Tab-separated table of C-alpha atoms in Angstrom:
chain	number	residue	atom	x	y	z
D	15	UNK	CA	2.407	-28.340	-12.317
D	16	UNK	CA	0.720	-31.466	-12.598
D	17	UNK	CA	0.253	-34.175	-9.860
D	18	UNK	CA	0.650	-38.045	-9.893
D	19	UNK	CA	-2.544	-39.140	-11.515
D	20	UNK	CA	-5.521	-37.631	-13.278
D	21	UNK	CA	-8.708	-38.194	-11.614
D	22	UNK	CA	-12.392	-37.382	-12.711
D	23	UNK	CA	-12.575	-39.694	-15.793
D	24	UNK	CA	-10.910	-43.459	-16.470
D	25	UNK	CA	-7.977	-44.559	-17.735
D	26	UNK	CA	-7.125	-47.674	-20.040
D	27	UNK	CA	-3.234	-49.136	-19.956
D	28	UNK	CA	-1.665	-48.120	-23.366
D	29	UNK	CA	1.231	-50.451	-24.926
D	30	UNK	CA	4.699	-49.155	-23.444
D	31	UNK	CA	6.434	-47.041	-26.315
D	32	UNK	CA	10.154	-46.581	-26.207
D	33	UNK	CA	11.666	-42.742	-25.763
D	34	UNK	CA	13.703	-42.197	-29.050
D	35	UNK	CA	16.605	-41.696	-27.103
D	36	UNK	CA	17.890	-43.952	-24.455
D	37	UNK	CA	18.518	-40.670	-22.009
D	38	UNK	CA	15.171	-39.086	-21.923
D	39	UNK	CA	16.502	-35.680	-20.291
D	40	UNK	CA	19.417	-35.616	-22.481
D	41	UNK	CA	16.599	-36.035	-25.847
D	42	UNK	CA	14.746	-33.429	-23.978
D	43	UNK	CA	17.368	-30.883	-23.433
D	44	UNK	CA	18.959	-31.252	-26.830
D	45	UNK	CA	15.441	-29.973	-28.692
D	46	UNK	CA	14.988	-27.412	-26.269
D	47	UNK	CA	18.230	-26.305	-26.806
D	48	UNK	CA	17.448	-25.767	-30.502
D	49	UNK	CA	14.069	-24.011	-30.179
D	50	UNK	CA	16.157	-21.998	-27.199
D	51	UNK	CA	16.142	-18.758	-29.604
D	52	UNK	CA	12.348	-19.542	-30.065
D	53	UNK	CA	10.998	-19.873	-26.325
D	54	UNK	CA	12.768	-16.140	-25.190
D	55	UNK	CA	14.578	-13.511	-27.085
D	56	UNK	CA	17.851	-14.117	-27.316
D	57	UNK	CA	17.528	-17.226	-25.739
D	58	UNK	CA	21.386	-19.073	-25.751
D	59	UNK	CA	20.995	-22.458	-23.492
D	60	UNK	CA	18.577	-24.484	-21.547
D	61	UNK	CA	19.663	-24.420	-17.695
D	62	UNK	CA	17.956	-26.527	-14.729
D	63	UNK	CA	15.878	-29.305	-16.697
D	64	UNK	CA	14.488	-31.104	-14.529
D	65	UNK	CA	11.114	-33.372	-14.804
D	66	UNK	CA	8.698	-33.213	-12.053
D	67	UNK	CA	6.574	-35.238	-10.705
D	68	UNK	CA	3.637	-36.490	-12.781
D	69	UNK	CA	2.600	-39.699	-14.971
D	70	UNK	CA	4.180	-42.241	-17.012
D	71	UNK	CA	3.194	-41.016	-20.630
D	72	UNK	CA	2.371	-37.283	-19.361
D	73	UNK	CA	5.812	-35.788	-18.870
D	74	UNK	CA	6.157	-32.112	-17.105
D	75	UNK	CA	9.543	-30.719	-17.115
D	76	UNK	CA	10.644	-27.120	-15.625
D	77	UNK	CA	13.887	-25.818	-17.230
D	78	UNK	CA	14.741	-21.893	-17.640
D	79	UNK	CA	16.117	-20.382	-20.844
D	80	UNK	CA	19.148	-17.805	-20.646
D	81	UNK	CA	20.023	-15.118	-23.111
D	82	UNK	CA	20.218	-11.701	-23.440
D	83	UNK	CA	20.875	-10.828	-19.705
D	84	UNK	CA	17.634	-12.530	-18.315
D	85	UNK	CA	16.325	-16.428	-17.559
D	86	UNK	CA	12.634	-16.838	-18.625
D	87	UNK	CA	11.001	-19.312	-16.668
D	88	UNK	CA	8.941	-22.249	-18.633
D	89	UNK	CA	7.328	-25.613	-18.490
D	90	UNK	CA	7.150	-28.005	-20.988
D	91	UNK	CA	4.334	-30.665	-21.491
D	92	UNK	CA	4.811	-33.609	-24.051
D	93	UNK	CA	3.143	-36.847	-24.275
D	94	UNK	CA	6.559	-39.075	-23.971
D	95	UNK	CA	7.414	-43.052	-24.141
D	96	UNK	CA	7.074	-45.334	-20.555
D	97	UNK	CA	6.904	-48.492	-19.616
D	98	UNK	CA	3.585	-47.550	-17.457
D	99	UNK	CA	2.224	-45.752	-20.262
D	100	UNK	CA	-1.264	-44.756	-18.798
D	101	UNK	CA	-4.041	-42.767	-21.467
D	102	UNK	CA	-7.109	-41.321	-20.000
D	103	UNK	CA	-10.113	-42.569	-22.261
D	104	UNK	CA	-11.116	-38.827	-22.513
D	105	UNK	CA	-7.466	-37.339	-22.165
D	106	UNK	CA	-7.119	-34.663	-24.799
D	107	UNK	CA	-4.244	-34.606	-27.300
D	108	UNK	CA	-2.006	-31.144	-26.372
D	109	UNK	CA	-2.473	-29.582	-29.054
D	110	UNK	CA	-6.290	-29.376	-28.469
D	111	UNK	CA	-5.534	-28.828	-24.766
D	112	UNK	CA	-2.885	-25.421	-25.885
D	113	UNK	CA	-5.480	-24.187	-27.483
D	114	UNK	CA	-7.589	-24.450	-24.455
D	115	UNK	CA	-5.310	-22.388	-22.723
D	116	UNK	CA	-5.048	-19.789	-25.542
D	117	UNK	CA	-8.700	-19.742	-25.327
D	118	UNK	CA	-9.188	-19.195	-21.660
D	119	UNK	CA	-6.395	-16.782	-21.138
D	120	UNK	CA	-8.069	-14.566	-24.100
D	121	UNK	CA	-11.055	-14.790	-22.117
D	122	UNK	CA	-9.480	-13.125	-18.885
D	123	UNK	CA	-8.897	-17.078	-17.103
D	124	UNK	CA	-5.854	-17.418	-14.560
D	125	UNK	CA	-3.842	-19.532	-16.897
D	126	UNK	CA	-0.177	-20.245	-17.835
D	127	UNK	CA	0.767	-18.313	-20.202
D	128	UNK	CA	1.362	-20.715	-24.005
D	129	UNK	CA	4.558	-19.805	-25.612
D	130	UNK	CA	4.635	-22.441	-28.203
D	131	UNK	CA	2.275	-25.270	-29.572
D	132	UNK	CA	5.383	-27.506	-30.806
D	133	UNK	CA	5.069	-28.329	-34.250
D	134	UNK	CA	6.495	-31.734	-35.454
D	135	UNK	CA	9.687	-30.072	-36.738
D	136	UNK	CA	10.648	-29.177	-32.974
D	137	UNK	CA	11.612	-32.928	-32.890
D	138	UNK	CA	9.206	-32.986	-29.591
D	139	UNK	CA	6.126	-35.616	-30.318
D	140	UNK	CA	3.098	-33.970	-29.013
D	141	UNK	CA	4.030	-30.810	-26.274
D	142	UNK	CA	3.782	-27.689	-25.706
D	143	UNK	CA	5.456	-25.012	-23.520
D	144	UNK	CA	3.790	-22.170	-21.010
D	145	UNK	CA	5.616	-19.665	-19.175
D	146	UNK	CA	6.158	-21.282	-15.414
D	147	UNK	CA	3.807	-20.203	-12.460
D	148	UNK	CA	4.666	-19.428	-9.244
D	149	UNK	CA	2.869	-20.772	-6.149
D	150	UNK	CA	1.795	-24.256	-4.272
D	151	UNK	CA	-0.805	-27.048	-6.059
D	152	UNK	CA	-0.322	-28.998	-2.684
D	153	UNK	CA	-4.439	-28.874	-1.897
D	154	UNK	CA	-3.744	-29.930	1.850
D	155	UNK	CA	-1.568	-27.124	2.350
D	156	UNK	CA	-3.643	-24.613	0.652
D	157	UNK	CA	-6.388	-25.607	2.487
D	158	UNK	CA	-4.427	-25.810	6.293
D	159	UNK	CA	-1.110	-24.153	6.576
D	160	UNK	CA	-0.731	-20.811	7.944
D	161	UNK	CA	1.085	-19.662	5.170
D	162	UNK	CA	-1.749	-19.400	2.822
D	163	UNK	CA	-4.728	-18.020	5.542
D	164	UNK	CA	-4.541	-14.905	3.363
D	165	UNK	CA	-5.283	-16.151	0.044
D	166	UNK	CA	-8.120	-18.363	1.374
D	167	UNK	CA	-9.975	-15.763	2.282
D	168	UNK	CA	-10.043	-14.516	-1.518
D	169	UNK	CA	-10.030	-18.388	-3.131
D	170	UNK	CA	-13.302	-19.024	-2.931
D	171	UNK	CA	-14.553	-16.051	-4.960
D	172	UNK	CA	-11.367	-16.269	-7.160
D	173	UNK	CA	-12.655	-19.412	-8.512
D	174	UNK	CA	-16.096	-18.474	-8.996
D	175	UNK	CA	-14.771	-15.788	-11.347
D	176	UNK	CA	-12.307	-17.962	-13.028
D	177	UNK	CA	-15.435	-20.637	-13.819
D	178	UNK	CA	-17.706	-17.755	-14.878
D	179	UNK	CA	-15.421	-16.842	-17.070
D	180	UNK	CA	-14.404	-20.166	-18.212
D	181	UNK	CA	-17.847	-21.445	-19.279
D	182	UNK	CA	-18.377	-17.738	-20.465
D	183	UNK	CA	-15.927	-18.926	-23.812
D	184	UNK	CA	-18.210	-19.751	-26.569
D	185	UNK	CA	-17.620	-23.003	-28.033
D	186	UNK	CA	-17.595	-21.914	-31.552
D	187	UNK	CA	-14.329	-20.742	-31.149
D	188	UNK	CA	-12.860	-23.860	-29.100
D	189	UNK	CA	-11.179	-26.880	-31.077
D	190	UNK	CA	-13.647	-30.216	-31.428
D	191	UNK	CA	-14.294	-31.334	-27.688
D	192	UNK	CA	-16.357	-34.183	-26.607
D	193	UNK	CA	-20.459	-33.517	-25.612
D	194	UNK	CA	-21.001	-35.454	-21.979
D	195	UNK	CA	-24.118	-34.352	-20.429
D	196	UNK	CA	-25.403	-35.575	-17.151
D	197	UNK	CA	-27.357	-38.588	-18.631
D	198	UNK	CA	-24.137	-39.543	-19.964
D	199	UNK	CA	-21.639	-39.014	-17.445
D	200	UNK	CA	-23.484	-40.854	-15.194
D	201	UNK	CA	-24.105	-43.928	-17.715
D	202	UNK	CA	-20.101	-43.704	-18.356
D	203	UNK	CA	-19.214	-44.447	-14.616
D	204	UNK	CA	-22.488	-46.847	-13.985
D	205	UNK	CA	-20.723	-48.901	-16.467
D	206	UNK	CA	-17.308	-49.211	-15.599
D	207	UNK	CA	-18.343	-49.273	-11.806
D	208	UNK	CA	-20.412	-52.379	-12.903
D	209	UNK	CA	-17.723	-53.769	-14.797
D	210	UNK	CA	-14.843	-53.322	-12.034
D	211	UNK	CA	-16.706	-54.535	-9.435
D	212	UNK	CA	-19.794	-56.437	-7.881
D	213	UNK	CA	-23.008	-54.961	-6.462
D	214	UNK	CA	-21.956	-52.412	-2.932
D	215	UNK	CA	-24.985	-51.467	-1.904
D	216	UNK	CA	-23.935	-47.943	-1.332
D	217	UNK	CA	-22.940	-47.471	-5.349
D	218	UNK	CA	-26.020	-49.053	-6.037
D	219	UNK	CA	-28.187	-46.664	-4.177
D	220	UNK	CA	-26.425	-43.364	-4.844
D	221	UNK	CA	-26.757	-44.332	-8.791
D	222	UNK	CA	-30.790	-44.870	-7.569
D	223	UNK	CA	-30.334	-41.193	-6.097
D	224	UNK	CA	-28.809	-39.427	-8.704
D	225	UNK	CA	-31.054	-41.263	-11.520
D	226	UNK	CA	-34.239	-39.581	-9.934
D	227	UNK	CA	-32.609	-35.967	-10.149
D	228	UNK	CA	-31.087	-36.221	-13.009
D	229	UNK	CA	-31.062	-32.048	-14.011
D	230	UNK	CA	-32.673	-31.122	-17.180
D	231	UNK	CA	-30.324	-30.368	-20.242
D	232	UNK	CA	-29.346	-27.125	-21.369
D	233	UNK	CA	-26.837	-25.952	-23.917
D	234	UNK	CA	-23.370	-27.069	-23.573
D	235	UNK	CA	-20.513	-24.552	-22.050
D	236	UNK	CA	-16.943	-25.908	-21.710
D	237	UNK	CA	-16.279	-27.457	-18.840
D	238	UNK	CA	-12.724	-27.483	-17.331
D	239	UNK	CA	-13.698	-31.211	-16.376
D	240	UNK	CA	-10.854	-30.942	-13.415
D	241	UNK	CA	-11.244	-28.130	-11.093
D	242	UNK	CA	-10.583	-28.885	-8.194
D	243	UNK	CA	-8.059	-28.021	-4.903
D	244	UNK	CA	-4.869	-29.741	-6.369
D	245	UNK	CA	-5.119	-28.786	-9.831
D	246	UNK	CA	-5.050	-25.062	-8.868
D	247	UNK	CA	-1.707	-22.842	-8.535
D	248	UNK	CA	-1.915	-20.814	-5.559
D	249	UNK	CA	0.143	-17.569	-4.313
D	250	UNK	CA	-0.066	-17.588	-0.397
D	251	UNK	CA	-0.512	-13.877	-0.652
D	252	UNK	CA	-2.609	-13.285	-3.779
D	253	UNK	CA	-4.825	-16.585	-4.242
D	254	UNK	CA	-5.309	-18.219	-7.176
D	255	UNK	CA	-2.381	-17.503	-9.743
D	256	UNK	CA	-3.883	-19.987	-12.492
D	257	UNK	CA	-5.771	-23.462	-13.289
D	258	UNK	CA	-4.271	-25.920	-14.492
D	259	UNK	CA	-4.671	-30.043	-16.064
D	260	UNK	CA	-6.996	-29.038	-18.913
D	261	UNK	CA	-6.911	-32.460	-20.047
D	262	UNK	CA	-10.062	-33.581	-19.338
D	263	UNK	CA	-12.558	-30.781	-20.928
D	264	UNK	CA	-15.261	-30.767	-22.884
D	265	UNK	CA	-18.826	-29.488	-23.438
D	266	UNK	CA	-21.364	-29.628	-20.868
D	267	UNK	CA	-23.738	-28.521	-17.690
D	268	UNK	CA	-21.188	-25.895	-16.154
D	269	UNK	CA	-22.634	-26.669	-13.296
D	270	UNK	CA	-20.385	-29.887	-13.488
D	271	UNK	CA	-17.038	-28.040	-12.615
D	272	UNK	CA	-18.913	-26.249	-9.242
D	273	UNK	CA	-19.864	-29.801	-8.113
D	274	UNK	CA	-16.252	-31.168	-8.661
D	275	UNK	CA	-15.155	-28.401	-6.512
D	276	UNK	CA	-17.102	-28.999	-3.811
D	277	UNK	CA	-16.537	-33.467	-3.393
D	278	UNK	CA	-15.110	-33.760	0.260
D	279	UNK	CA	-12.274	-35.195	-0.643
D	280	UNK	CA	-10.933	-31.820	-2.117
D	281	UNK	CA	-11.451	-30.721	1.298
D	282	UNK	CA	-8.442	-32.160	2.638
D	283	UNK	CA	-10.154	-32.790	6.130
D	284	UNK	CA	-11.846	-29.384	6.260
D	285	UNK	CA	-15.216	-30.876	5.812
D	286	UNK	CA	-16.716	-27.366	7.446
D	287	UNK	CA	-15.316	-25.330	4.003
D	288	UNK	CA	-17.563	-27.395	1.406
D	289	UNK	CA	-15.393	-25.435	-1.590
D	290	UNK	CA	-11.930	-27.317	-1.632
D	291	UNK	CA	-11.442	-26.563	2.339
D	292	UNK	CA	-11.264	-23.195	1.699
D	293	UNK	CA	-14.556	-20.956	0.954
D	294	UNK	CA	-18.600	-21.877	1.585
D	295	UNK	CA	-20.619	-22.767	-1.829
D	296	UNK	CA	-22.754	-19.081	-1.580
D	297	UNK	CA	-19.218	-17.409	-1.340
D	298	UNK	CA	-18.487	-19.429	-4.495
D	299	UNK	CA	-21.917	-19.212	-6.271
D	300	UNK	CA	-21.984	-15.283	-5.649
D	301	UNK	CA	-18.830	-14.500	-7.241
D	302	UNK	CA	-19.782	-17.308	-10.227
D	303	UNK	CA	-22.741	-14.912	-10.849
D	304	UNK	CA	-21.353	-11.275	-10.224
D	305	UNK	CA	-18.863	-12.612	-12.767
D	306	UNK	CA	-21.431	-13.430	-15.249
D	307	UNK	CA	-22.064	-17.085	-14.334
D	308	UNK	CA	-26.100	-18.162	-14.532
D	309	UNK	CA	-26.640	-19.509	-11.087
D	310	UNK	CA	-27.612	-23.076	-10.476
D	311	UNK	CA	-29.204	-23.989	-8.184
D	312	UNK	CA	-27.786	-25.641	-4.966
D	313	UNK	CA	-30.017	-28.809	-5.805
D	314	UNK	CA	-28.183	-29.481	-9.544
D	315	UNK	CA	-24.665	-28.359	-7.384
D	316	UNK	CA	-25.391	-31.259	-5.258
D	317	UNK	CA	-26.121	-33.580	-7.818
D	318	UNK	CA	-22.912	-33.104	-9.609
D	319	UNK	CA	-21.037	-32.665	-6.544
D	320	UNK	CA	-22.904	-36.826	-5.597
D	321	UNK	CA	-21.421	-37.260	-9.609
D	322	UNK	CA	-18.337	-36.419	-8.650
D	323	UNK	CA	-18.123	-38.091	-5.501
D	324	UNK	CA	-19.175	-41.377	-7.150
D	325	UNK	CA	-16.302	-41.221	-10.405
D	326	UNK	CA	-14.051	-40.846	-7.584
D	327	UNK	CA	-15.383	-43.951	-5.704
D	328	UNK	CA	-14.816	-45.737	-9.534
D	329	UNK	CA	-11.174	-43.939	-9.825
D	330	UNK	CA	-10.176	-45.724	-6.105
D	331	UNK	CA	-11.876	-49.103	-7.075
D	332	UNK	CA	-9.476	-49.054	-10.940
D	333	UNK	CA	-6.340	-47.504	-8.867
D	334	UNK	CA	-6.349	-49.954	-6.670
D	335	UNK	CA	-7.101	-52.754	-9.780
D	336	UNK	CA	-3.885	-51.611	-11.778
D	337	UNK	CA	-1.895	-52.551	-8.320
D	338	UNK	CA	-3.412	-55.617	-7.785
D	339	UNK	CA	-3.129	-57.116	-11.318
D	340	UNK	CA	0.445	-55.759	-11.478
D	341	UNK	CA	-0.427	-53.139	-14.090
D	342	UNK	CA	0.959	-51.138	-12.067
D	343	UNK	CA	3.720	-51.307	-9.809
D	344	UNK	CA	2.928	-47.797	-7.794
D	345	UNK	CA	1.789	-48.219	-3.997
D	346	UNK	CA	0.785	-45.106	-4.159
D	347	UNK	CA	-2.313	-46.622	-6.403
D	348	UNK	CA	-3.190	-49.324	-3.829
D	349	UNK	CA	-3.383	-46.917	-0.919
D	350	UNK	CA	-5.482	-44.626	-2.942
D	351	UNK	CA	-7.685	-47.931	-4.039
D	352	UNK	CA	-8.446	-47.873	0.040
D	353	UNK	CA	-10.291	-44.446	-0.189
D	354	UNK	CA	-13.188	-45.889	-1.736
D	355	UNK	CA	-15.000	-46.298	1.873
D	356	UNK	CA	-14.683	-42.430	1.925
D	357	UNK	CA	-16.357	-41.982	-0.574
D	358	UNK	CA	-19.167	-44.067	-0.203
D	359	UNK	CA	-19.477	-42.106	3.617
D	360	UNK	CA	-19.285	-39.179	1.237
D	361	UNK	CA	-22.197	-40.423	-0.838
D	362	UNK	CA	-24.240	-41.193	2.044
D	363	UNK	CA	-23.892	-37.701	3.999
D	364	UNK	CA	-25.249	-36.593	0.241
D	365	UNK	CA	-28.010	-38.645	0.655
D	366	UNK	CA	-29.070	-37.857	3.557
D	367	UNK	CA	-28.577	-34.116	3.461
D	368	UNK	CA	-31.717	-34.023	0.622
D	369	UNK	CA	-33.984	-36.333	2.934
């Protein structure tokens, strides 16, 4: 359920910490195998552990409890030890991000469902566990292959309910989250852009651009902080089955999350489909506000969708840094580093669009 890297807000390198055991799926599978009776009735043994793909300090791992005739299907997340040990600045701690989930599945979200918010007894370090999800997160394939025409004909409105009824949660009953309106996002990546690079002239005038429409405030909503095509589990058949990566919310101008959504390079090369590849923004916007969402309007959408846009142009530029100053050892983060000129194309097209 969760992919490489987290993008939309920066990361800082963390010192390596060492797993407590020198097998990390054999420490793993031995606590799981005690809170077996815990995760599913009757639940006997832990079969099929196996960690999937995701980051060095993040760990996702997919195992299935048996007992009492039946498997039940789960995930575990747990902050673990790595020698690459990368912490988003704004990354929440799980506990704050189960109770996110909690939070958005009582409000009628497509989540995965929490079974357990481990306490320190469960001999897990920070984790939780959610029932597993069926479906594909691959955004290029959701947003191309045959396979899933069906459910991208229902995506687009899909997610404009989920949102509506995502920033529809009040916030008194969320755990503490962090404030970030638009003056301040965009001061956050101004500065690191400044300090992780020189002048471009295209940063430079797209922070000119979005300084002049900078929206007005108004009350802060939660903001998943990471929608997008890629963090979203989809059935080919039925659409979207749940969101995922809740790491990165906090309180804010909902309209944030619609712009996210809509930065080309959640396209996946369907640049005709501004939502993720898959839906047009009044598709999106209609079923936001049928659901209960207060329409923006398509000027602040753009202006978070140029926001979003330009953090990704900053993500590339420090991907591509950790490579280069051997932080980092993953290609993967240098060819990603060499996505920044799309972005900056992306920025322009922007640009020009409200001429």
């Amino acid at each position: 359920m969760t992919k490489i890297d987290k993008i939309g807000h920066p990361f800082r390198m963390s010192a390596s910490r060492s797993e407590p055991a020198s097998d990390p799926a054999g420490f793993v599978l031995a606590r799981l195998e005690a809170l077996a009776p815990v995760l599913a009735p009757g639940g006997a043994r832990v079969t099929s552990l196996r960690r999937l793909t995701g980051g060095a300090s993040l760990e996702t791992w997919a195992f299935d409890i048996e007992g009492s005739g039946c498997v039940r299907q789960l995930i575990l997340r747990r902050r673990g030890g790595g020698g690459e040990a990368e912490v988003f600045e704004t990354s929440l701690p799980l506990p704050i991000e189960a109770a996110l989930l909690q939070a958005a599945e009582n409000a009628g979200a497509p989540v995965a469902r929490l079974v357990r918010d481990c306490a320190a007894e469960d001999g897990l370090g920070e984790a939780y566990v959610v029932e597993r999800v069926a479906g594909e997160t691959l955004g290029r394939r959701i947003a191309v292959a045959p396979a899933f025409a069906r459910a991208r004909e229902t995506l687009g409105r899909q997610c404009g309910q989920a949102l509506a009824r995502i920033h529809a949660i009040d916030p008194s009953v969320l755990p503490p989250l962090e404030a970030q309106d638009a003056r301040a996002v965009l001061d956050r990546y101004a500065d690191i852009y400044r300090k992780s690079s020189g002048p471009r002239p295209v940063m430079e005038a797209a922070l000119k651009w979005m300084e002049v429409r900078l929206p007005a405030s108004i009350p802060p909503r939660l903001v998943h902080g990471d929608f997008r095509n890629g963090n979203l589990m989809v059935d080919p058949v039925t659409g979207l089955a749940a969101v995922l990566d809740w790491e990165l919310a906090h309180l804010g101008d909902p309209a944030e999350d619609l712009g996210w959504l809509c930065v080309n390079s959640w396209r996946f090369g369907v640049t005709d489909r501004v939502v993720g590849g898959f839906a047009d923004l009044e598709t999106l916007l209609d079923a936001y506000e049928a659901a209960g969402g207060e329409r923006p309007s398509i000027e602040r959408v753009r202006f978070w969708q140029a926001v979003g846009t330009f953090k990704w142009a900053v993500v590339t530029m420090m991907m591509y840094r950790t490579f280069a100053t051997g932080a980092s050892r993953s290609v993967e983060r240098a060819v990603i580093g060499r996505r920044l000129s799309e972005c900056e194309v992306d920025l322009l097209a922007l640009m020009e669009a409200s001429r």
